[in-house]
XYZ file of C-alpha atoms in Angstrom:
588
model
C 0.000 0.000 0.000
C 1.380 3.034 -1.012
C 0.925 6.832 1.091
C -1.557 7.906 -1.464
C -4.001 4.786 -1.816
C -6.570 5.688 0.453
C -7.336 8.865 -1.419
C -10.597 9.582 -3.692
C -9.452 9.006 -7.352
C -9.730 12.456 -8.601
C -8.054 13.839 -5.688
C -5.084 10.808 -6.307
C -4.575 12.036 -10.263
C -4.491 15.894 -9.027
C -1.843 15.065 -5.997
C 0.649 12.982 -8.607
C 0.724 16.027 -10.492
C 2.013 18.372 -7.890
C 5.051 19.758 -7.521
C 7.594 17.766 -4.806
C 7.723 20.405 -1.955
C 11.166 22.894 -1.585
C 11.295 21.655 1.963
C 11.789 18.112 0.392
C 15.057 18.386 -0.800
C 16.939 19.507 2.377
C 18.806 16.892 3.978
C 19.786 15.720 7.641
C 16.337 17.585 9.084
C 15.232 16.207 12.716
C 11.903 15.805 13.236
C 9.279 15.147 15.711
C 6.835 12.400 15.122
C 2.856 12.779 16.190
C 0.541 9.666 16.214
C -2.842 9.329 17.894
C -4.891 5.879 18.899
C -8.089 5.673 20.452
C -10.418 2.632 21.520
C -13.147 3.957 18.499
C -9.923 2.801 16.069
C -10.051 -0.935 17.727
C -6.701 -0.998 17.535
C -3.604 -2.003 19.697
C -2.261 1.447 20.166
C 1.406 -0.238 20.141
C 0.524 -1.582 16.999
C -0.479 1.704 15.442
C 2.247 3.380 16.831
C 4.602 1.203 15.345
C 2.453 1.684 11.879
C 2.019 5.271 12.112
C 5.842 5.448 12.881
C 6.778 3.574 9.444
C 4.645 5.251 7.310
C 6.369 8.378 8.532
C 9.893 6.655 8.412
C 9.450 6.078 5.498
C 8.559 9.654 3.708
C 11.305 11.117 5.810
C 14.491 8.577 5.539
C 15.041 8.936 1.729
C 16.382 12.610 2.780
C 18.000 11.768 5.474
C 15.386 12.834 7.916
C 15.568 11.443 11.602
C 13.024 10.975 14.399
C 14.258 12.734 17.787
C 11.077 13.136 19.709
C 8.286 11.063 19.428
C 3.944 12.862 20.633
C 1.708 9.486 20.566
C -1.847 10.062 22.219
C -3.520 7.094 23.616
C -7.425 6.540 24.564
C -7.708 10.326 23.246
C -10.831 10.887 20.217
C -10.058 12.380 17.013
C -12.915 14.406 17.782
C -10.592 16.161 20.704
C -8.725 19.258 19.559
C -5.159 19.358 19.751
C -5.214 22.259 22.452
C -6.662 19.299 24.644
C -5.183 16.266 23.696
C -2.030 15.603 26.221
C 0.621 14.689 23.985
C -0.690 17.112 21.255
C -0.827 20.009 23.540
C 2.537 19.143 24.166
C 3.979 19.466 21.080
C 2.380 22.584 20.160
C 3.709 24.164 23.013
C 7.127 22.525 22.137
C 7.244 25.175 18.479
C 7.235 28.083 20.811
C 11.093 26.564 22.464
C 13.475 27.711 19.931
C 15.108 24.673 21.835
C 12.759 22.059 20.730
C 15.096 19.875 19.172
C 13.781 19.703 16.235
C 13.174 21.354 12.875
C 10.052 19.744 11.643
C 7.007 17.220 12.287
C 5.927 14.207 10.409
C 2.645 12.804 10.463
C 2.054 8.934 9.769
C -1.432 9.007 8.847
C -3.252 12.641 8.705
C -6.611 11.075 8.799
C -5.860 10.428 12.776
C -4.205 13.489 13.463
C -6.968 15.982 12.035
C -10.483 15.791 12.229
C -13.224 17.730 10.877
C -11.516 21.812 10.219
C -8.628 20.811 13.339
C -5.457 21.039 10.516
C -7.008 24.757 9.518
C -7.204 25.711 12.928
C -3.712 24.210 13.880
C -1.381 24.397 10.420
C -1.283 28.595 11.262
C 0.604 28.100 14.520
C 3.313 25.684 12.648
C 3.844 28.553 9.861
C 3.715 30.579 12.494
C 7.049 29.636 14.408
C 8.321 27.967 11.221
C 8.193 24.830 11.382
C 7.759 22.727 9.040
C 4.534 19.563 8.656
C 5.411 16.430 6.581
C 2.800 14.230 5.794
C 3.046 11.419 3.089
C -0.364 12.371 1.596
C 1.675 15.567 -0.174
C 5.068 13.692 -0.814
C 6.949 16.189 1.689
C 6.271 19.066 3.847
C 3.264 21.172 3.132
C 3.220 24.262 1.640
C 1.119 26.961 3.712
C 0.714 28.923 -0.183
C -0.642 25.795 -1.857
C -4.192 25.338 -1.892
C -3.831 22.095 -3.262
C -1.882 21.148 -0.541
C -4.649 22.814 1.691
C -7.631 21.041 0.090
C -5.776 17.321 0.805
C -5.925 17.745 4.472
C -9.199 19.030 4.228
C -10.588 15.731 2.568
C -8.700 13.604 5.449
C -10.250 15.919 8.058
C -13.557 15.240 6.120
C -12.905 11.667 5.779
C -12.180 11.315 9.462
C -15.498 12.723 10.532
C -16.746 10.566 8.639
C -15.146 7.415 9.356
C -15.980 8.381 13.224
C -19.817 8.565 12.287
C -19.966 5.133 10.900
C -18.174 3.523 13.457
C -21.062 5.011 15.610
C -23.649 3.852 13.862
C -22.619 0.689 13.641
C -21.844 -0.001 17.001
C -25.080 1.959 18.383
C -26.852 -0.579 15.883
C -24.265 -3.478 17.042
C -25.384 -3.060 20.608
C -28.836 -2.348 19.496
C -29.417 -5.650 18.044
C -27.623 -7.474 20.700
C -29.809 -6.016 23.513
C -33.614 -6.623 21.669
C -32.399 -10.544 20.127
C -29.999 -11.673 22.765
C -30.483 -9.681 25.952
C -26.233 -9.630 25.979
C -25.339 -7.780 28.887
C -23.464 -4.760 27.256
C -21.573 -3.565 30.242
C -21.602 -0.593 32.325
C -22.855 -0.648 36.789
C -25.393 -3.034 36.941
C -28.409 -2.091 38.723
C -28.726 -2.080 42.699
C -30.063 -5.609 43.717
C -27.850 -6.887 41.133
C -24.136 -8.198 40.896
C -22.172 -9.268 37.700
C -21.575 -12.839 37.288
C -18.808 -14.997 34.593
C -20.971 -16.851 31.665
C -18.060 -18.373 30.575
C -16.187 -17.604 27.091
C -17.227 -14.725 24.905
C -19.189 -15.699 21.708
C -16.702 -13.947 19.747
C -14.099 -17.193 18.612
C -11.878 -14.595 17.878
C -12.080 -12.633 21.422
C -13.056 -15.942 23.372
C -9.089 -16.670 22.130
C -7.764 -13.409 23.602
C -9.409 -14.201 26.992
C -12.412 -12.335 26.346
C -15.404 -13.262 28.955
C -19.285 -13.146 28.892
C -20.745 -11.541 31.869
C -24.438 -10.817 33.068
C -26.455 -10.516 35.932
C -27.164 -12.822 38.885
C -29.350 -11.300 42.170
C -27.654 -9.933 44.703
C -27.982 -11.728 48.371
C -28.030 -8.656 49.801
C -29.308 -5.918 47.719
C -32.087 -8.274 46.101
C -34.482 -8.349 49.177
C -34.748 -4.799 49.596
C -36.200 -4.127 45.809
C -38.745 -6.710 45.943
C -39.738 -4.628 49.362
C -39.950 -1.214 47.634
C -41.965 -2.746 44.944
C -44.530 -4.430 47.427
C -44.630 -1.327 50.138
C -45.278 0.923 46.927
C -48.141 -1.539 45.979
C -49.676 -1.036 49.147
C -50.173 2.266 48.917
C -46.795 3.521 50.909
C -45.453 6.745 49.048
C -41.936 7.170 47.990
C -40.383 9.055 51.005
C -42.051 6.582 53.776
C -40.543 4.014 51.730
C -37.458 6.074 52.097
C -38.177 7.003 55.558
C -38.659 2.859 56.359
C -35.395 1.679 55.071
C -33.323 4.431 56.831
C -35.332 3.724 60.446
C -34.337 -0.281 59.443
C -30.854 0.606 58.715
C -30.619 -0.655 55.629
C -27.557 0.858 53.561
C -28.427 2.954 50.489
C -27.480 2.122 47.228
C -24.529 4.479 47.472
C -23.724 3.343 50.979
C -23.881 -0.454 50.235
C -21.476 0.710 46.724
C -19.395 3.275 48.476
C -16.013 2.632 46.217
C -18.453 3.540 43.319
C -20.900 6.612 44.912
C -17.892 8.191 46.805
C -19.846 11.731 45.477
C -22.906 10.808 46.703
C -24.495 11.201 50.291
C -24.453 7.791 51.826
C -26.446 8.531 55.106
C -30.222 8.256 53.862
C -32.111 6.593 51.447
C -33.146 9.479 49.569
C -36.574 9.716 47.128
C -34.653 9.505 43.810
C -33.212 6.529 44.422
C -36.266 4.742 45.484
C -38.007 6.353 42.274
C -34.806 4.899 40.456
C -35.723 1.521 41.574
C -39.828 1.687 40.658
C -38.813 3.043 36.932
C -36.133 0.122 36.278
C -37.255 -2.308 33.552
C -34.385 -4.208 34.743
C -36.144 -5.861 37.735
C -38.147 -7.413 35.146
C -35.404 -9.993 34.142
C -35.135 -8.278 30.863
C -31.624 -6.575 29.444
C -32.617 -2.698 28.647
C -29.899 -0.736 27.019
C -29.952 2.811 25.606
C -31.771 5.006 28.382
C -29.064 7.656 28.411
C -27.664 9.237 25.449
C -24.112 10.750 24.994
C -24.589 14.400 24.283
C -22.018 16.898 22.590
C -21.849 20.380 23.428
C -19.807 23.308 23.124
C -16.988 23.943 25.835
C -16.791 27.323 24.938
C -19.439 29.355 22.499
C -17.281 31.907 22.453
C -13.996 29.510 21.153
C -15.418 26.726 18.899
C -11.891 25.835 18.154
C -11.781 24.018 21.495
C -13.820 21.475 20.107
C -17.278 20.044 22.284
C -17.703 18.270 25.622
C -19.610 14.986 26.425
C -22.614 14.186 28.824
C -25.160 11.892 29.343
C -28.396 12.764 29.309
C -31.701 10.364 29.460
C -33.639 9.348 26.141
C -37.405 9.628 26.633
C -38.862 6.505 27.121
C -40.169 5.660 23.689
C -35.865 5.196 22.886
C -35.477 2.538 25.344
C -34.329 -0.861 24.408
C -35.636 -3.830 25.920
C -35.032 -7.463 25.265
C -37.706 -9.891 23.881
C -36.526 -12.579 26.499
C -36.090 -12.811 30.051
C -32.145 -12.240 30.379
C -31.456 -12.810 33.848
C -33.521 -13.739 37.247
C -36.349 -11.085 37.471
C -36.912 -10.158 40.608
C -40.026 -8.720 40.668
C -42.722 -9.805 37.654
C -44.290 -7.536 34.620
C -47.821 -7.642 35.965
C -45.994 -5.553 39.199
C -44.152 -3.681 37.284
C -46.710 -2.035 34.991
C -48.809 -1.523 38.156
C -45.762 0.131 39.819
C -45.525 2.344 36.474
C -49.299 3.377 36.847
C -49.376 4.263 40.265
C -46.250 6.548 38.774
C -48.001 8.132 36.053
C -51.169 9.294 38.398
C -48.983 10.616 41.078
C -46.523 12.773 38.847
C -47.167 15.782 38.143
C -46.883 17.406 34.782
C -44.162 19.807 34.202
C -43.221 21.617 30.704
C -43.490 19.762 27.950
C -40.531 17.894 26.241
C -37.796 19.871 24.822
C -39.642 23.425 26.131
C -37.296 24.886 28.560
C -38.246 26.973 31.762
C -37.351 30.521 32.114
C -34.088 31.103 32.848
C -33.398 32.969 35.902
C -30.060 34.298 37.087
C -28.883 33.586 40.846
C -26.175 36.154 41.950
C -25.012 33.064 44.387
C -25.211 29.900 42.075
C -23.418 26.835 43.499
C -21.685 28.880 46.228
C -24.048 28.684 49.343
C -24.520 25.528 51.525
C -25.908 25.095 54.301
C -24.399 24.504 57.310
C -26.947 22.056 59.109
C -26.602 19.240 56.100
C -23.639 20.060 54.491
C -25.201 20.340 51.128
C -25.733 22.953 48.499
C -28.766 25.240 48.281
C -30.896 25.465 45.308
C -31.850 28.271 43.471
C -35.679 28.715 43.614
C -37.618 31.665 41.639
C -40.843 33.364 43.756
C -42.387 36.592 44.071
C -40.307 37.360 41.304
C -37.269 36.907 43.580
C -33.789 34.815 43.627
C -34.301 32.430 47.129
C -32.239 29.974 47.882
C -33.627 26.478 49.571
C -32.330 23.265 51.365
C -34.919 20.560 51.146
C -33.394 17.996 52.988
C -36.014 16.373 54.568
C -37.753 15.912 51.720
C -34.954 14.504 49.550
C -33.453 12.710 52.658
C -35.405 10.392 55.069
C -35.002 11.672 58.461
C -34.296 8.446 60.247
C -31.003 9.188 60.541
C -31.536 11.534 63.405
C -30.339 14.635 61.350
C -31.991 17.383 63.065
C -32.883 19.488 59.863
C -36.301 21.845 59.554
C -38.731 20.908 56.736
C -37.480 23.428 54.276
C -35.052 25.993 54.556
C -35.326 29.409 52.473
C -32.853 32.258 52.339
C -33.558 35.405 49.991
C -30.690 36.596 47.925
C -31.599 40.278 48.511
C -31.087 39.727 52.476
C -27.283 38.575 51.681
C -26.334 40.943 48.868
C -25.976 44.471 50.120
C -23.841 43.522 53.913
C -21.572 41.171 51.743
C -21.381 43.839 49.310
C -20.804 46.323 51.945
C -18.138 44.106 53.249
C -15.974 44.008 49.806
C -16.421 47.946 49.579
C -14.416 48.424 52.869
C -11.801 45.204 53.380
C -10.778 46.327 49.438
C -10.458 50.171 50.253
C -6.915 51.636 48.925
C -6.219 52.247 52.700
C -7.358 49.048 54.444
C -5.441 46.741 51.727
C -2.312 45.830 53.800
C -4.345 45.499 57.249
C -6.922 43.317 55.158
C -3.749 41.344 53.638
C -2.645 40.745 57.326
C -5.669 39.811 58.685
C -5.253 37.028 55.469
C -1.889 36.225 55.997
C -2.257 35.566 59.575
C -5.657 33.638 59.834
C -4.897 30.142 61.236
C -5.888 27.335 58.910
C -8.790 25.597 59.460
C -8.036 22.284 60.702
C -10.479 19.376 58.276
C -13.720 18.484 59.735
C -15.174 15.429 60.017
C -16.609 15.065 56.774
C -13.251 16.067 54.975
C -11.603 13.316 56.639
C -13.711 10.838 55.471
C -13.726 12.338 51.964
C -9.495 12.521 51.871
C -9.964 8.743 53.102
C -12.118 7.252 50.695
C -10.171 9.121 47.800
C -7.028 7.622 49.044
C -9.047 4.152 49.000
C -9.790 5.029 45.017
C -6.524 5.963 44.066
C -4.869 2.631 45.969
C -7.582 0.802 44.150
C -6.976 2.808 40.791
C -3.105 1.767 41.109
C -3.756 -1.769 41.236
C -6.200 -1.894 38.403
C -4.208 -0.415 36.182
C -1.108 -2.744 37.021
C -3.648 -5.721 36.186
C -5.012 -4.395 33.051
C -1.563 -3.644 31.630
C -0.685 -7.258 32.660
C -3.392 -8.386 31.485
C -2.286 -6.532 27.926
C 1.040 -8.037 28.021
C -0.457 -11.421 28.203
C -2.419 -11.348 25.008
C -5.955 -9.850 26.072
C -8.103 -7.983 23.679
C -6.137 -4.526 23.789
C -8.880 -2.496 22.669
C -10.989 -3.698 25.800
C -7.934 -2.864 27.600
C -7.645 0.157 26.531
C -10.966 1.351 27.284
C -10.711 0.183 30.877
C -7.179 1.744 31.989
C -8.611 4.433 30.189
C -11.920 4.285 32.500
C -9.848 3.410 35.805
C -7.097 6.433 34.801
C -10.466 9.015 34.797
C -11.584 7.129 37.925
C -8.364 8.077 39.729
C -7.628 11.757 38.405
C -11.417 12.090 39.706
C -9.757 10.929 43.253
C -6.848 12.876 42.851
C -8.904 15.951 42.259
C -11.154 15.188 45.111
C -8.130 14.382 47.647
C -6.524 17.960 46.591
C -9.937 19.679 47.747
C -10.191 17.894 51.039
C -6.718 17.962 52.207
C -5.435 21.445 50.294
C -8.501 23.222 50.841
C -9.353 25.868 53.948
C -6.618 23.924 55.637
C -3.587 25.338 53.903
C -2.267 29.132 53.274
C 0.200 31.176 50.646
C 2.760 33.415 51.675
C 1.920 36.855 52.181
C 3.228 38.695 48.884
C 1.551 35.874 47.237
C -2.011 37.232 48.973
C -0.871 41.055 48.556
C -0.047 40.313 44.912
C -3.646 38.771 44.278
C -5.523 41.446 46.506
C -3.589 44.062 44.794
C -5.142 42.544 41.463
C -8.706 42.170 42.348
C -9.304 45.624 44.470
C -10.213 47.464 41.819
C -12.987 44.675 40.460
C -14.198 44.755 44.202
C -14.840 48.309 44.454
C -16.963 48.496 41.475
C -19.091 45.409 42.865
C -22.515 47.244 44.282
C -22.544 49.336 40.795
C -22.164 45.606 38.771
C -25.257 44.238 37.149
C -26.337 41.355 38.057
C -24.698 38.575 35.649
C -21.108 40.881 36.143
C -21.840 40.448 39.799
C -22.184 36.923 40.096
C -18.861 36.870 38.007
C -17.213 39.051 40.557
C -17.912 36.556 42.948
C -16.689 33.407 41.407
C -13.359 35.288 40.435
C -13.120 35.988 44.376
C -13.397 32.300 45.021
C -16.328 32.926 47.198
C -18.158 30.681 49.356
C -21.490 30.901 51.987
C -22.552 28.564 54.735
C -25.798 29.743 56.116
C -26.586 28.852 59.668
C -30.661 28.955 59.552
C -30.645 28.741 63.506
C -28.684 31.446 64.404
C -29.787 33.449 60.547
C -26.255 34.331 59.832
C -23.860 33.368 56.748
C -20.492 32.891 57.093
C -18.447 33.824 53.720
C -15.187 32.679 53.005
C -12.833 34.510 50.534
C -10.369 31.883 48.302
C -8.177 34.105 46.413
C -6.456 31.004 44.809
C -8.474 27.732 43.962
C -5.758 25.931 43.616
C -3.996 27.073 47.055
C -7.053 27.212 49.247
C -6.090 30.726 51.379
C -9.258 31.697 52.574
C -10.736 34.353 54.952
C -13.674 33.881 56.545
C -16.325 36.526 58.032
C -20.029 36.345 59.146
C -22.640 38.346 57.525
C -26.044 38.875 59.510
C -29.087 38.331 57.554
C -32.681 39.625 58.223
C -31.863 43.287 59.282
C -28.697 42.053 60.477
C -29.515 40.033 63.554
């Protein structure tokens, strides 16, 4: 196979008729190789290394080119720009060194490296700083004046969006099949009152020979019991929160207590009313596989910057999308007849809300995701009335209350009581003359020591990441040994996510309120902000709530003694905080 063959025809004539590129007849050039492997390319990434390598060994060795530094991305979609691809990132901050050691990069196989318009919105920095991009699809180094040259990596940016669409569609209609014929289990958690069980080789001759396994669902001892309960309690007439209320007062873990490795984000202390509804709406419990009830959605990480390409979430399909096997797949534990009465009692106890894909106004809240409150420990949510911003904590009605948390019913704090003291409060501490007593007072607050809850949180974390470690020295064992590398692949790609999730969480709990920076470190940032603070009570609204998050602020509102206590953190990454209490209600 030859560099060219896998272009169109009439874009294969054009490109033999080209010109060989000036930069093609230097000599002794180093260069810098970039590759990229993913699991979508079901591929063993050192086996596409080594591929990508050749093809760009080749092209450069008949000049005497050489390889000195090698940028290979692994697990990372073509769909990912380069600014956020590791490796890539890398190596476009490497052209800024005028000691990069090298002169040039080569690229093995374009149709990996660029996707959709990436090579028009990266080629500029490369002319930029002069350096020169060899791929073999133009015989040499690419001419930044040659539209021809141009319109060939446009095609193989074209082509790989397109290749990544099939592959898509036809594993979405892979899977699809699978679940509705077969009722294969297709991965993923399985369900609470569940556990995953060996069925022996996978059907696959070809993966059952790599060590490939079959696995499905078997009833959990434990976890079983307790769904057939919420089924029959809910058939009785019980509502969702006294079902809540009954497990909690039994002592019965939660599904993110009884999982905690898993649910480390989640609160573990209640049984709360979502999970209980989670339960009722479950086709699962039926014995039957169901596969597609969320959705991977792709949206812009910055409207403002499409260059840095989208971001994924799930997000649920609507009902009618759901897949559900024709066969009983595993051991139902509860039967259809309860099911579909379960579903009914549902339907006439819901109540209606907008209808699908009509969105609610949006409001603004000055205060979004920075007050909790103190009592539970959890965030407040925003909550529009009167034509006002509040703030609530609905515990209790989330939460049963057999856990002895003394918490009232509902908990409401209006934005307009906080605003104007905190406000007040910025005005003064940021005056020109009260800077250095204010960057003192920083400097010299005591840090906080970690309560009881960060403890636990650092803990588990550190449980994750020991846990993360010895995953990922299995499944690169398990690689060496022959297993199917792309399943490999995806999970030490899954566990690695797992573990920077850890990491991330450890750094809040243990370099949170509980450490401090050196004083010019504080007067520098003070120094920065004290003009944006003094301008704060003129701000509009959306500017304010900007303000704020730039100041690293954070509430705790105490509902018994109606005060809030707001702590300052000049650098998110450092955690120096100072803390102050602002009276609420007329100041009490």
């Amino acid at each position: 196979m030859t560099p060219h063959d896998d272009l169109p025809s009439w874009l294969l004539a054009w490109n033999q008729t080209l010109p060989v590129p000036p930069a093609a007849v230097g000599r002794g050039l180093r260069f810098a190789f970039y590759g990229r492997v993913s699991t979508e390319d079901q591929q063993d990434p050192e086996a596409s290394r080594l591929c990508q390598l050749g093809r760009a060994r080749t092209l450069i060795e008949p000049i005497g080119g050489i390889i000195t530094a090698e940028y290979f991305d692994i697990g990372e979609t073509r769909a990912l720009p380069w600014k956020r691809r590791p490796r890539a990132s890398a190596l476009l901050a490497a052209l800024a060194d005028p000691r990069r050691g090298f002169d040039a990069v080569v690229i093995g196989e374009p149709q990996r490296a660029f996707y959709g318009t990436q090579f028009g919105n990266t080629f500029p920095l490369f002319t930029h700083y002069g350096v020169m991009l060899w791929v073999p699809e133009v015989g040499g180094a690419i001419d930044p004046d040659n539209e021809a040259h141009d319109l060939i990596m446009s095609v193989f940016g074209g082509m790989s969006k397109g290749e990544r669409n099939r592959i898509k569609i036809r594993v979405h209609s892979a899977m699809a099949s699978q679940t509705l014929i077969e009722g294969r289990y297709l991965g993923g958690r399985p369900p609470y009152g569940y556990r995953l069980v060996d069925l022996g080789p996978h059907p696959n001759p070809g993966k059952a020979a790599t060590g490939r396994r079959l696995h499905g669902l078997e009833p959990d001892p434990v976890a079983a019991p307790v769904v057939v309960r919420i089924f029959t309690e809910y058939l009785r007439g019980l509502g969702i929160f006294a079902i809540a209320e009954g497990l909690t007062r039994d002592q019965i873990p939660s599904p993110s207590a009884h999982d905690q490795a898993r649910n480390s984000h989640r609160d573990t202390r209640a049984w709360s009313k979502s999970a209980v509804r989670a339960i009722l709406t479950n086709p699962r419990y039926t014995g039957r596989q169901v596969w597609n009830r969320q959705h991977k959605h792709e949206s812009l990480l910055d409207i403002e910057d499409v260059t840095l390409g989208y971001t994924t979430t799930l997000r649920w399909n609507s009902k009618d999308k759901w897949l559900v096997s024709q066969r009983i797949a595993h051991t139902p534990l509860i039967d259809d007849e309860t099911f579909a009465q379960a579903q009914d009692i549902l339907a006439s106890r819901t109540r209606t809300g907008p209808a699908h894909g009509v969105k609610r106004t949006q409001n603004l809240y000055v205060l979004r995701g920075a007050l909790t409150h103190a009592v539970c420990g959890r965030k407040m949510q925003g909550h529009w009335a009167h034509d006002e911003a509040y703030y609530r904590c609905r515990f209790p009605e989330e939460y049963a209350l057999a856990n002895h948390i003394q918490h009232p019913r509902n908990v409401y704090l209006r934005e307009t009581w906080i605003l104007p003291p905190l406000d007040d409060w910025l005005s003064k501490v940021f005056l020109p003359h009260r800077l250095d007593d204010t960057i003192d007072l920083m400097a010299g607050a005591a840090p906080r020591p970690l309560a009881s809850d960060e403890k636990s949180t650092a803990e588990a974390a550190r449980t994750v990441i020991a846990d993360c470690d010895a995953k990922l020295a299995t499944h690169r064992a398990a690689l060496e040994a022959g297993a199917d590398p792309a399943l490999v692949t995806q999970w030490i790609a899954e566990t690695q996510a797992r573990k920077a999730r850890a990491v991330a969480e450890l750094r809040t709990a243990t370099h949170g309120p509980g450490s401090r920076m050196p004083r010019d470190e504080i007067a520098r940032l003070v120094r920065s902000i004290s003009d944006l603070a003094a301008v704060v009570r003129q701000a509009e609204a959306a500017d304010k709530a900007e303000i704020y998050r730039q100041l690293g602020l954070a509430l705790t509102y105490d509902s018994g003694k109606q005060k809030v206590l707001v702590e300052m953190n000049l650098n998110q990454h450092s955690g120096a905080t100072r803390g102050l209490p602002v009276g609420v209600r007329g100041g009490t």
